[in-house]
XYZ file of N, CA, C and O in Angstrom:
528
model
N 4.534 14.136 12.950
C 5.603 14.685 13.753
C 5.118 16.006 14.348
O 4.545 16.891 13.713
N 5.416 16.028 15.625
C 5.337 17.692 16.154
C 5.388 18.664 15.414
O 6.513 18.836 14.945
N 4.264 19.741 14.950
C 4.606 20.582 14.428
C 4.776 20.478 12.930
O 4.861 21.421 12.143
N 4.808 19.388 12.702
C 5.227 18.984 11.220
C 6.558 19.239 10.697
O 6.906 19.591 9.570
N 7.260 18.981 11.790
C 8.388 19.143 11.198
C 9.266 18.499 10.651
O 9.617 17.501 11.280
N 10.138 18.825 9.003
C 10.532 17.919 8.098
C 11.853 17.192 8.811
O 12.899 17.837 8.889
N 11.764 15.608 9.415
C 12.977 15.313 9.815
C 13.524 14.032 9.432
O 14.718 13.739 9.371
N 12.285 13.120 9.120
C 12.616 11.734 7.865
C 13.626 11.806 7.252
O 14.481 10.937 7.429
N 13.828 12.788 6.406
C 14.698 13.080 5.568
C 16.083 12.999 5.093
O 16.655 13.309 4.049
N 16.494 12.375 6.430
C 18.002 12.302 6.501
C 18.400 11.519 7.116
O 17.552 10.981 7.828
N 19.746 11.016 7.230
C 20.226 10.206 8.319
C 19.454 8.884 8.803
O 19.233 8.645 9.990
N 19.131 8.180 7.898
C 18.570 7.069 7.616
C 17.689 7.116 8.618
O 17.679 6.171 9.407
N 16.702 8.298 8.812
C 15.529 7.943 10.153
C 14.443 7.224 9.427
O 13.716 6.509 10.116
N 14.163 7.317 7.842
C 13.197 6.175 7.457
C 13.734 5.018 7.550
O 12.982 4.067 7.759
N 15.172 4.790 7.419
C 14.987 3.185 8.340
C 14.757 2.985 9.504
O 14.452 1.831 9.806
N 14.805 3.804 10.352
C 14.120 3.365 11.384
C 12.766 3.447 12.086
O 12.352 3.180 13.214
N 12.127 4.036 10.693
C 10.614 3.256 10.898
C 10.305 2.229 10.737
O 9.508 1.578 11.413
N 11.280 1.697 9.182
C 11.018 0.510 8.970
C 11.293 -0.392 9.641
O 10.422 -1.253 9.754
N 12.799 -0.624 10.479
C 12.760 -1.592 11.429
C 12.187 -1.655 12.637
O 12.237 -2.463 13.565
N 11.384 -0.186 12.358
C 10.245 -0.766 13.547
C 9.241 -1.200 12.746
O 8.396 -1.747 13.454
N 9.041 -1.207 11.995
C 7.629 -2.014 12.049
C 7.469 -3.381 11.163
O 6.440 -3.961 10.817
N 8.834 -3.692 10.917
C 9.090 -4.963 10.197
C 9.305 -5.737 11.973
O 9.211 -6.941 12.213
N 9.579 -4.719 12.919
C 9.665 -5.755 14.404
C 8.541 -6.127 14.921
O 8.362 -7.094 15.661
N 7.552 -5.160 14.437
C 6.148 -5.023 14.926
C 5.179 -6.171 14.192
O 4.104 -6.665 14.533
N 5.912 -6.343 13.209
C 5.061 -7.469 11.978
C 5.478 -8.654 13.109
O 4.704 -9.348 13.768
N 6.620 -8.656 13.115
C 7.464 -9.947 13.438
C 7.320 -10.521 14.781
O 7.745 -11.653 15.012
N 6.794 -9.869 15.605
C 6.441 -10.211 17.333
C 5.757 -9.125 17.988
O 5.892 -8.853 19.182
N 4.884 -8.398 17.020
C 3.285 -7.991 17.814
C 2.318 -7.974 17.039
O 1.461 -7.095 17.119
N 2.268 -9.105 15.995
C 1.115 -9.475 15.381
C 0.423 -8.570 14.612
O -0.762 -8.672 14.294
N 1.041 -7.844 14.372
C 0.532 -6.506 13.264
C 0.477 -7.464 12.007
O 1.146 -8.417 11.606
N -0.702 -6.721 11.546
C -0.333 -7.079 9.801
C -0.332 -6.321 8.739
O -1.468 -6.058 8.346
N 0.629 -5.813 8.050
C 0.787 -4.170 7.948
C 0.065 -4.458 5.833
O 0.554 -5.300 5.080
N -0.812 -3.729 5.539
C -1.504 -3.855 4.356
C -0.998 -2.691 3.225
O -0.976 -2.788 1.998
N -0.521 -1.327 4.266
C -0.041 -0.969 3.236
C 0.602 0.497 3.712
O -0.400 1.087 4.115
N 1.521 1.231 3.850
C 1.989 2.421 4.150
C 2.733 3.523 3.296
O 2.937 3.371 2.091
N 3.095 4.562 3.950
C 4.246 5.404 3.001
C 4.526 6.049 4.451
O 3.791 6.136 5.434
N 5.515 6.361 4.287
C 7.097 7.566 4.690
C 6.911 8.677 4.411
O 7.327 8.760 3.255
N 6.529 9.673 4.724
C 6.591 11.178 4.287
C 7.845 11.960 4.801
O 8.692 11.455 5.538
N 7.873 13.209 4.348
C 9.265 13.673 5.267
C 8.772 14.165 6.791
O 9.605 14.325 7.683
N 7.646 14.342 6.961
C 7.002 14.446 8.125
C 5.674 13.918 8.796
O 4.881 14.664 9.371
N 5.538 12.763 8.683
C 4.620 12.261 9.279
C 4.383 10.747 7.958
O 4.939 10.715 6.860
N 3.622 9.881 8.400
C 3.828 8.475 8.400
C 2.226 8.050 7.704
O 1.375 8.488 8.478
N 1.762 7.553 6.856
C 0.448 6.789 6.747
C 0.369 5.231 6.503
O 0.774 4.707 5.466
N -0.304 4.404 7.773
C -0.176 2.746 7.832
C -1.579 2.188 7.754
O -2.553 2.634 8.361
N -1.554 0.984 6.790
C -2.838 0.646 6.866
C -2.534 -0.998 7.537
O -1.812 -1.846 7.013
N -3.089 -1.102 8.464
C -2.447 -2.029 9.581
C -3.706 -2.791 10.198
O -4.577 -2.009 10.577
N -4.040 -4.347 10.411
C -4.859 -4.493 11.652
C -4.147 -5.466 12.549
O -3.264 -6.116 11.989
N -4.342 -5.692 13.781
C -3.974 -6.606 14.424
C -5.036 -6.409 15.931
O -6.011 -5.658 15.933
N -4.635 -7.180 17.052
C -5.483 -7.448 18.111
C -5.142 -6.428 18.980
O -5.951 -6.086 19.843
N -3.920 -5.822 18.867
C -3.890 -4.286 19.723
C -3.571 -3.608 18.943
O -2.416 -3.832 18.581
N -4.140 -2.667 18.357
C -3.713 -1.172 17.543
C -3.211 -0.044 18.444
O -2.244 0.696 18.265
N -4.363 -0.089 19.773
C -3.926 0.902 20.149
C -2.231 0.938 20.804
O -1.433 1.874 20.760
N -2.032 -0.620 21.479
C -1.120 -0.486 21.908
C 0.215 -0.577 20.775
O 1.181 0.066 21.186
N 0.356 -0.998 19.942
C 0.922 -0.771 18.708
C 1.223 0.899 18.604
O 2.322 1.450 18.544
N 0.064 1.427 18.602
C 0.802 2.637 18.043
C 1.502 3.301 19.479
O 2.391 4.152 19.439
N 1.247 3.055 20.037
C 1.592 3.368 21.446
C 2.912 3.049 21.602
O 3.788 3.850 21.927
N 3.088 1.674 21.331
C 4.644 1.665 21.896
C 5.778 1.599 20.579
O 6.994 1.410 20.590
N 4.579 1.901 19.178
C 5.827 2.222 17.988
C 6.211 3.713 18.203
O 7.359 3.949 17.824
N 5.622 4.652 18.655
C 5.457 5.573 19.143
C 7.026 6.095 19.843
O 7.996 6.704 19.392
N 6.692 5.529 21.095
C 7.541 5.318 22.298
C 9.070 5.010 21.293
O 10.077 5.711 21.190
N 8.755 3.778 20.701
C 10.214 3.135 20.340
C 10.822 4.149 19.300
O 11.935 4.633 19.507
N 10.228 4.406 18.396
C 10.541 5.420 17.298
C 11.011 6.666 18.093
O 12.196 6.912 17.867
N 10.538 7.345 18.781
C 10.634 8.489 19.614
C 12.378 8.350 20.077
O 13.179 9.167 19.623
N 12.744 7.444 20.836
C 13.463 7.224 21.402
C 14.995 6.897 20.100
O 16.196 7.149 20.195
N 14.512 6.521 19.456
C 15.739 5.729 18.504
C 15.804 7.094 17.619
O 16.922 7.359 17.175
N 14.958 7.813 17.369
C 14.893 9.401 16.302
C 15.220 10.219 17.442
O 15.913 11.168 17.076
N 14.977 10.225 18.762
C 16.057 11.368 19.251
C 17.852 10.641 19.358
O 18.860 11.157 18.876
N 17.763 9.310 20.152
C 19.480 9.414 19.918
C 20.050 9.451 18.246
O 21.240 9.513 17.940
N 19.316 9.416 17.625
C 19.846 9.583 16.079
C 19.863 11.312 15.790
O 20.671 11.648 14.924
N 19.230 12.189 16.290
C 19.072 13.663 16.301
C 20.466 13.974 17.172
O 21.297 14.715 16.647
N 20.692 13.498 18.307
C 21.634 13.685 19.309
C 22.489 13.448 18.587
O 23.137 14.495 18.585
N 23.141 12.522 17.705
C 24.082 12.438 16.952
C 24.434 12.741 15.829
O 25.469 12.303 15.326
N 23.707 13.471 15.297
C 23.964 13.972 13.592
C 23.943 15.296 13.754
O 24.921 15.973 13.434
N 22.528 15.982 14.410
C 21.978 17.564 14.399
C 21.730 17.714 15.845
O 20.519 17.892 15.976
N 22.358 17.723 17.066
C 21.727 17.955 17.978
C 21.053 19.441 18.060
O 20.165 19.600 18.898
N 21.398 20.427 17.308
C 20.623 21.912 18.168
C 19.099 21.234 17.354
O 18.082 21.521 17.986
N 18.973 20.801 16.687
C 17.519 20.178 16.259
C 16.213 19.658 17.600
O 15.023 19.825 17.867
N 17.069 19.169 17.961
C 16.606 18.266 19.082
C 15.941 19.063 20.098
O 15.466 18.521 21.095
N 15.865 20.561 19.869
C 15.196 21.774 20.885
C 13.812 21.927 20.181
O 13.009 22.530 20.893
N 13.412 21.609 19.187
C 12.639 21.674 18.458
C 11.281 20.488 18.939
O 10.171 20.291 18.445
N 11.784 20.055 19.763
C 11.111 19.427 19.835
C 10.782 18.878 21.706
O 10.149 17.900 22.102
N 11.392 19.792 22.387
C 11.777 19.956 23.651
C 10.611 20.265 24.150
O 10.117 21.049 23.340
N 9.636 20.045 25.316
C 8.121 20.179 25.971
C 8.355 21.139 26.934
O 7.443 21.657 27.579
N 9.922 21.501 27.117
C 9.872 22.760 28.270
C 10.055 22.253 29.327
O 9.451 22.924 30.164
N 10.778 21.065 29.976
C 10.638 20.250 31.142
C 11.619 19.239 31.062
O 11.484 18.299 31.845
N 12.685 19.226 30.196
C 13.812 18.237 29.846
C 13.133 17.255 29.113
O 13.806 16.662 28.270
N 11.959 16.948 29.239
C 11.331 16.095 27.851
C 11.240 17.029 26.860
O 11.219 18.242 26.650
N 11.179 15.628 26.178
C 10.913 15.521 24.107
C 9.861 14.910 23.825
O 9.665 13.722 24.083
N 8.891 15.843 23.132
C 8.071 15.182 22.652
C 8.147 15.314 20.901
O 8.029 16.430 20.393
N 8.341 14.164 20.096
C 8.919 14.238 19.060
C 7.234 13.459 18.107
O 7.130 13.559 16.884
N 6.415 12.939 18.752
C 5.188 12.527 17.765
C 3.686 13.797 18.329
O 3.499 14.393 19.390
N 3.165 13.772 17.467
C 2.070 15.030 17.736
C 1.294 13.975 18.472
O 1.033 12.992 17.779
N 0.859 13.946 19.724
C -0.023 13.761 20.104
C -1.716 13.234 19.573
O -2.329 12.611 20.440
N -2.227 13.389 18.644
C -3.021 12.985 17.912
C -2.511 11.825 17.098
O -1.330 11.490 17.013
N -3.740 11.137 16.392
C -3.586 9.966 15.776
C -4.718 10.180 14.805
O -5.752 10.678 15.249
N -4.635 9.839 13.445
C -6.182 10.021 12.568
C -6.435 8.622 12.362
O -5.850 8.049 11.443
N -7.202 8.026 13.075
C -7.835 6.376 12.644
C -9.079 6.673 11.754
O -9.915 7.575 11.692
N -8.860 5.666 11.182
C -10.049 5.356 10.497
C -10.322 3.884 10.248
O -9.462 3.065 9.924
N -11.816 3.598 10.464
C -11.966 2.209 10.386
C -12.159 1.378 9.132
O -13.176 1.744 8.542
N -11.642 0.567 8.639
C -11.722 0.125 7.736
C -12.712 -0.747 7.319
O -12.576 -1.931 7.627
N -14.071 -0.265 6.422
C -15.378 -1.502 6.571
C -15.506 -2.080 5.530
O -16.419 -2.874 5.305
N -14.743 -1.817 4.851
C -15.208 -2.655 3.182
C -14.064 -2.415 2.684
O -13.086 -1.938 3.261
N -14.193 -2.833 1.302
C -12.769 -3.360 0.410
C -12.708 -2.258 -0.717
O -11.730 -1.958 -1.401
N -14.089 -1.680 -0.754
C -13.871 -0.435 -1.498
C -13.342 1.208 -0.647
O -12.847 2.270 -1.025
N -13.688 0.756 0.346
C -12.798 2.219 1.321
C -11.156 1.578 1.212
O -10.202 2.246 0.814
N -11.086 0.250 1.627
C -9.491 -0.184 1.587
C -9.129 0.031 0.513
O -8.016 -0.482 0.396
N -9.482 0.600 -0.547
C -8.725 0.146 -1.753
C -8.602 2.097 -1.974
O -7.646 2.769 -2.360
N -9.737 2.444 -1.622
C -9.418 4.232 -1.617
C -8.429 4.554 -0.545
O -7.578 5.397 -0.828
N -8.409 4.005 0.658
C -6.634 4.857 1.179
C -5.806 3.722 0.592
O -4.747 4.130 0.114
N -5.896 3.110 0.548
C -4.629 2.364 0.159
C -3.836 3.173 -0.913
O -2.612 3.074 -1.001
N -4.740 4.152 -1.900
C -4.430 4.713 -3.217
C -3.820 5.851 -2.878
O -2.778 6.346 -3.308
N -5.074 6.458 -1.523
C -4.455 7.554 -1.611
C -3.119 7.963 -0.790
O -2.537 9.046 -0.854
N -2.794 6.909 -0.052
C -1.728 6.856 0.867
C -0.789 6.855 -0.222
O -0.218 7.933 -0.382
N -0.435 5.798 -1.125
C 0.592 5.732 -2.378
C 0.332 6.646 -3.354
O 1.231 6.485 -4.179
N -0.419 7.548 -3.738
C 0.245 8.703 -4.251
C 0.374 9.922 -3.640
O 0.383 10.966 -4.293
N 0.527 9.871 -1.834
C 1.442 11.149 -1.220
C 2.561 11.514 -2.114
O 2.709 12.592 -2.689
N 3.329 10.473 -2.155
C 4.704 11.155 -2.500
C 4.508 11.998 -3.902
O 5.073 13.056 -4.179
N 3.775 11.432 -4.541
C 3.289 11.931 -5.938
C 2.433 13.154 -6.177
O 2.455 13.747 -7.256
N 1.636 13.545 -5.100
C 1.317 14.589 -4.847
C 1.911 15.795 -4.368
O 1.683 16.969 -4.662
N 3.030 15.071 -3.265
C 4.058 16.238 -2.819
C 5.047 16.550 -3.687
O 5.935 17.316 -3.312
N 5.060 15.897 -5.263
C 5.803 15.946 -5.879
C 7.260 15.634 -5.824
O 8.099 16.370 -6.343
N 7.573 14.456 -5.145
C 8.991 13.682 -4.039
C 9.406 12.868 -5.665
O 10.475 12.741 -6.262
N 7.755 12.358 -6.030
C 8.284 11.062 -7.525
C 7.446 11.300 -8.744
O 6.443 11.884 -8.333
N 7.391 11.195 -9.586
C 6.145 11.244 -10.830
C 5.459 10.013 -10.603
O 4.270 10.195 -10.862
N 5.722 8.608 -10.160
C 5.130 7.621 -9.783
C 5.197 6.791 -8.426
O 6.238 6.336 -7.953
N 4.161 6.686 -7.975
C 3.635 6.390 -6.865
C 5.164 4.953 -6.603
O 5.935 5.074 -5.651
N 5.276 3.972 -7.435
C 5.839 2.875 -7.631
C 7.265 3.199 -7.662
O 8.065 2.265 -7.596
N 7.802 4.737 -7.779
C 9.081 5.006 -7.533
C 9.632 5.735 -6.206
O 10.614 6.471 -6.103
N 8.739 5.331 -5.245
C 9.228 6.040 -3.820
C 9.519 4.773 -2.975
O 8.887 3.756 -2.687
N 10.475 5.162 -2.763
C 11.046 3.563 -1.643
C 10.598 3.584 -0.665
O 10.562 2.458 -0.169
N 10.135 4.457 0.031
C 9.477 4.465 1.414
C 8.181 4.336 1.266
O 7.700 5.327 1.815
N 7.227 3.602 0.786
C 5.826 2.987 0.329
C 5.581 1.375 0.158
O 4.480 0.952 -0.197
């Protein structure tokens, strides 16, 4: 998220990652291996035949469904995230890929993605955060 700012957190905006990307499983051929929810920012271990455009238009869609959900719960929030031009830009611009070549790197993020929450101290076990 822009800035890193904590906004998951509320107002059921982690469901609406998830129904994006249970849409994304479901009719853009993603095949999602393994993720978590943070309160600010997202880690997916995903392949399919467009990634880039995947993140591109989960991007777009998320963007759009987390500001009218900001507009309606917290709008002075929603400045926070304002580009100075009547746009919103609500995802940071960057992306950290990494390629996945073997089953022993998959199996190291896979780990370390599931104990974020456990590190940020959110759960004592990786297996008790619902957003993973």
């Amino acid at each position: 998220v822009r800035n890193w700012y904590y906004i998951f957190d509320r107002h059921n905006r982690f469901q609406i990652l998830s129904d994006s990307l249970k849409y994304c499983q479901k009719n853009k051929g993603i095949r999602l291996y393994a993720y978590v929810f943070m309160i600010n920012h997202l880690h997916l271990v995903v392949s399919g035949k467009d990634i880039i455009g995947f993140i591109r238009d989960f991007k777009r869609h998320t963007s759009k469904e987390i500001q009218k959900n900001i507009i309606a719960t917290e709008p002075n929030v929603l400045r926070l995230f304002d580009f100075g031009d009547g746009r919103y830009e609500f995802w940071s611009r960057t992306n950290m890929p990494k390629m996945i070549e073997n089953e022993g790197y998959l199996l190291q993020k896979i780990n370390y993605i599931h104990e974020n929450p456990v590190r940020r101290q959110y759960v004592k076990q990786p297996e008790d955060w619902v957003w993973s």
